[in-house]
PDB file of C-alpha atoms in Angstrom:
ATOM      1  CA  SER A   8      13.241  20.719  -4.845  1.00  0.00           C
ATOM      2  CA  CYS A   9      13.784  24.016  -6.556  1.00  0.00           C
ATOM      3  CA  ASN A  10      10.276  24.012  -7.864  1.00  0.00           C
ATOM      4  CA  THR A  11       7.968  25.421  -5.176  1.00  0.00           C
ATOM      5  CA  ARG A  12       4.793  23.211  -6.196  1.00  0.00           C
ATOM      6  CA  ASP A  13       7.041  20.080  -6.094  1.00  0.00           C
ATOM      7  CA  PHE A  14       8.351  21.140  -2.693  1.00  0.00           C
ATOM      8  CA  TYR A  15       4.824  21.502  -1.389  1.00  0.00           C
ATOM      9  CA  ASN A  16       3.727  18.031  -2.827  1.00  0.00           C
ATOM     10  CA  LEU A  17       6.714  16.352  -1.176  1.00  0.00           C
ATOM     11  CA  VAL A  18       5.991  18.158   2.168  1.00  0.00           C
ATOM     12  CA  ASP A  19       2.418  17.044   1.988  1.00  0.00           C
ATOM     13  CA  VAL A  20       3.400  13.310   1.367  1.00  0.00           C
ATOM     14  CA  TYR A  21       5.908  13.353   4.286  1.00  0.00           C
ATOM     15  CA  LEU A  22       3.802  15.068   6.660  1.00  0.00           C
ATOM     16  CA  ASP A  23       0.805  12.829   5.845  1.00  0.00           C
ATOM     17  CA  ALA A  24       3.190   9.772   6.486  1.00  0.00           C
ATOM     18  CA  VAL A  25       4.193  11.388   9.873  1.00  0.00           C
ATOM     19  CA  PHE A  26       0.813  12.409  11.271  1.00  0.00           C
ATOM     20  CA  TYR A  27      -1.271   9.775   9.714  1.00  0.00           C
ATOM     21  CA  PRO A  28       0.788   6.556   9.574  1.00  0.00           C
ATOM     22  CA  ARG A  29      -0.742   3.540   8.081  1.00  0.00           C
ATOM     23  CA  CYS A  30       0.951   1.294  10.655  1.00  0.00           C
ATOM     24  CA  ALA A  31      -1.187   2.750  13.222  1.00  0.00           C
ATOM     25  CA  GLU A  32      -4.386   1.207  11.562  1.00  0.00           C
ATOM     26  CA  LYS A  33      -4.369  -2.107  13.699  1.00  0.00           C
ATOM     27  CA  SER A  34      -7.894  -2.849  12.572  1.00  0.00           C
ATOM     28  CA  ASN A  35      -6.824  -3.494   8.907  1.00  0.00           C
ATOM     29  CA  PRO A  36      -5.076  -6.836   8.652  1.00  0.00           C
ATOM     30  CA  GLU A  37      -3.157  -5.710   5.624  1.00  0.00           C
ATOM     31  CA  ASN A  38      -1.162  -3.192   7.562  1.00  0.00           C
ATOM     32  CA  VAL A  39       0.158  -5.781   9.962  1.00  0.00           C
ATOM     33  CA  LYS A  40       3.265  -6.402   7.949  1.00  0.00           C
ATOM     34  CA  ILE A  41       4.204  -2.614   7.338  1.00  0.00           C
ATOM     35  CA  PHE A  42       6.981  -2.931   9.868  1.00  0.00           C
ATOM     36  CA  GLU A  43       8.356  -6.169   8.471  1.00  0.00           C
ATOM     37  CA  GLN A  44       9.184  -4.404   5.043  1.00  0.00           C
ATOM     38  CA  GLU A  45      13.017  -4.255   4.481  1.00  0.00           C
ATOM     39  CA  GLY A  46      15.238  -1.215   4.222  1.00  0.00           C
ATOM     40  CA  TRP A  47      17.788  -3.415   2.574  1.00  0.00           C
ATOM     41  CA  HIS A  48      18.188  -6.981   1.408  1.00  0.00           C
ATOM     42  CA  HIS A  49      20.784  -9.410  -0.005  1.00  0.00           C
ATOM     43  CA  GLU A  50      20.506 -10.220  -3.753  1.00  0.00           C
ATOM     44  CA  LEU A  51      22.480 -12.825  -5.622  1.00  0.00           C
ATOM     45  CA  ASP A  52      22.557 -12.128  -9.434  1.00  0.00           C
ATOM     46  CA  SER A  53      24.657 -15.287 -10.168  1.00  0.00           C
ATOM     47  CA  PRO A  54      25.349 -18.693  -8.674  1.00  0.00           C
ATOM     48  CA  ASP A  55      28.723 -17.309  -7.361  1.00  0.00           C
ATOM     49  CA  PRO A  56      28.439 -16.439  -3.573  1.00  0.00           C
ATOM     50  CA  SER A  57      31.155 -13.787  -3.905  1.00  0.00           C
ATOM     51  CA  GLN A  58      28.648 -11.762  -5.983  1.00  0.00           C
ATOM     52  CA  LEU A  59      26.196 -11.281  -3.084  1.00  0.00           C
ATOM     53  CA  GLN A  60      25.077  -7.504  -3.066  1.00  0.00           C
ATOM     54  CA  TYR A  61      23.223  -5.250  -0.782  1.00  0.00           C
ATOM     55  CA  LYS A  62      20.157  -3.737  -2.277  1.00  0.00           C
ATOM     56  CA  GLY A  63      17.007  -1.827  -1.311  1.00  0.00           C
ATOM     57  CA  VAL A  64      15.474   1.708  -1.565  1.00  0.00           C
ATOM     58  CA  VAL A  65      16.556   2.947   1.783  1.00  0.00           C
ATOM     59  CA  PHE A  66      19.986   1.509   1.332  1.00  0.00           C
ATOM     60  CA  ASN A  67      20.450   3.277  -2.047  1.00  0.00           C
ATOM     61  CA  GLU A  68      19.221   6.471  -0.733  1.00  0.00           C
ATOM     62  CA  MET A  69      21.532   6.424   2.297  1.00  0.00           C
ATOM     63  CA  LYS A  70      24.455   5.245   0.034  1.00  0.00           C
ATOM     64  CA  GLY A  71      23.867   8.372  -2.161  1.00  0.00           C
ATOM     65  CA  VAL A  72      23.768  10.579   0.796  1.00  0.00           C
ATOM     66  CA  TYR A  73      26.886   9.361   2.405  1.00  0.00           C
ATOM     67  CA  SER A  74      28.833   9.368  -0.993  1.00  0.00           C
ATOM     68  CA  SER A  75      27.997  12.841  -2.115  1.00  0.00           C
ATOM     69  CA  PRO A  76      31.159  15.082  -2.111  1.00  0.00           C
ATOM     70  CA  ASP A  77      29.405  17.719  -0.125  1.00  0.00           C
ATOM     71  CA  SER A  78      28.153  15.315   2.515  1.00  0.00           C
ATOM     72  CA  VAL A  79      31.667  13.675   2.778  1.00  0.00           C
ATOM     73  CA  LEU A  80      33.306  17.197   3.138  1.00  0.00           C
ATOM     74  CA  GLY A  81      30.804  18.184   5.802  1.00  0.00           C
ATOM     75  CA  ARG A  82      31.225  14.974   7.831  1.00  0.00           C
ATOM     76  CA  VAL A  83      35.169  15.434   7.776  1.00  0.00           C
ATOM     77  CA  CYS A  84      34.972  18.926   8.878  1.00  0.00           C
ATOM     78  CA  GLN A  85      32.500  18.281  11.631  1.00  0.00           C
ATOM     79  CA  GLN A  86      34.742  15.339  12.855  1.00  0.00           C
ATOM     80  CA  ALA A  87      37.728  17.650  12.739  1.00  0.00           C
ATOM     81  CA  LEU A  88      36.060  20.404  14.607  1.00  0.00           C
ATOM     82  CA  PHE A  89      34.270  18.299  17.228  1.00  0.00           C
ATOM     83  CA  PRO A  90      36.214  14.957  17.545  1.00  0.00           C
ATOM     84  CA  GLU A  91      34.356  13.823  20.778  1.00  0.00           C
ATOM     85  CA  ILE A  92      30.996  14.017  19.202  1.00  0.00           C
ATOM     86  CA  THR A  93      29.924  11.056  17.133  1.00  0.00           C
TER      87      THR A  93
END
């Protein structure tokens, strides 16, 4: 974020998730299924099986990251400079 206040709010959320994960609270039975949440899923909008689609928050975020022109250019340059590194 270009806004300093928004940046610190996001940092607070991410650091809280890293250092105080809810999945570590084993005494709470509601948290048992946290790891069972999906990053992507199949969705069928019509009866036609050829219309099966991938959907999900993580899937859409990764699709956005890997399809941005800057990201594509960076990956291609890195692969050209360092072909042995995956």
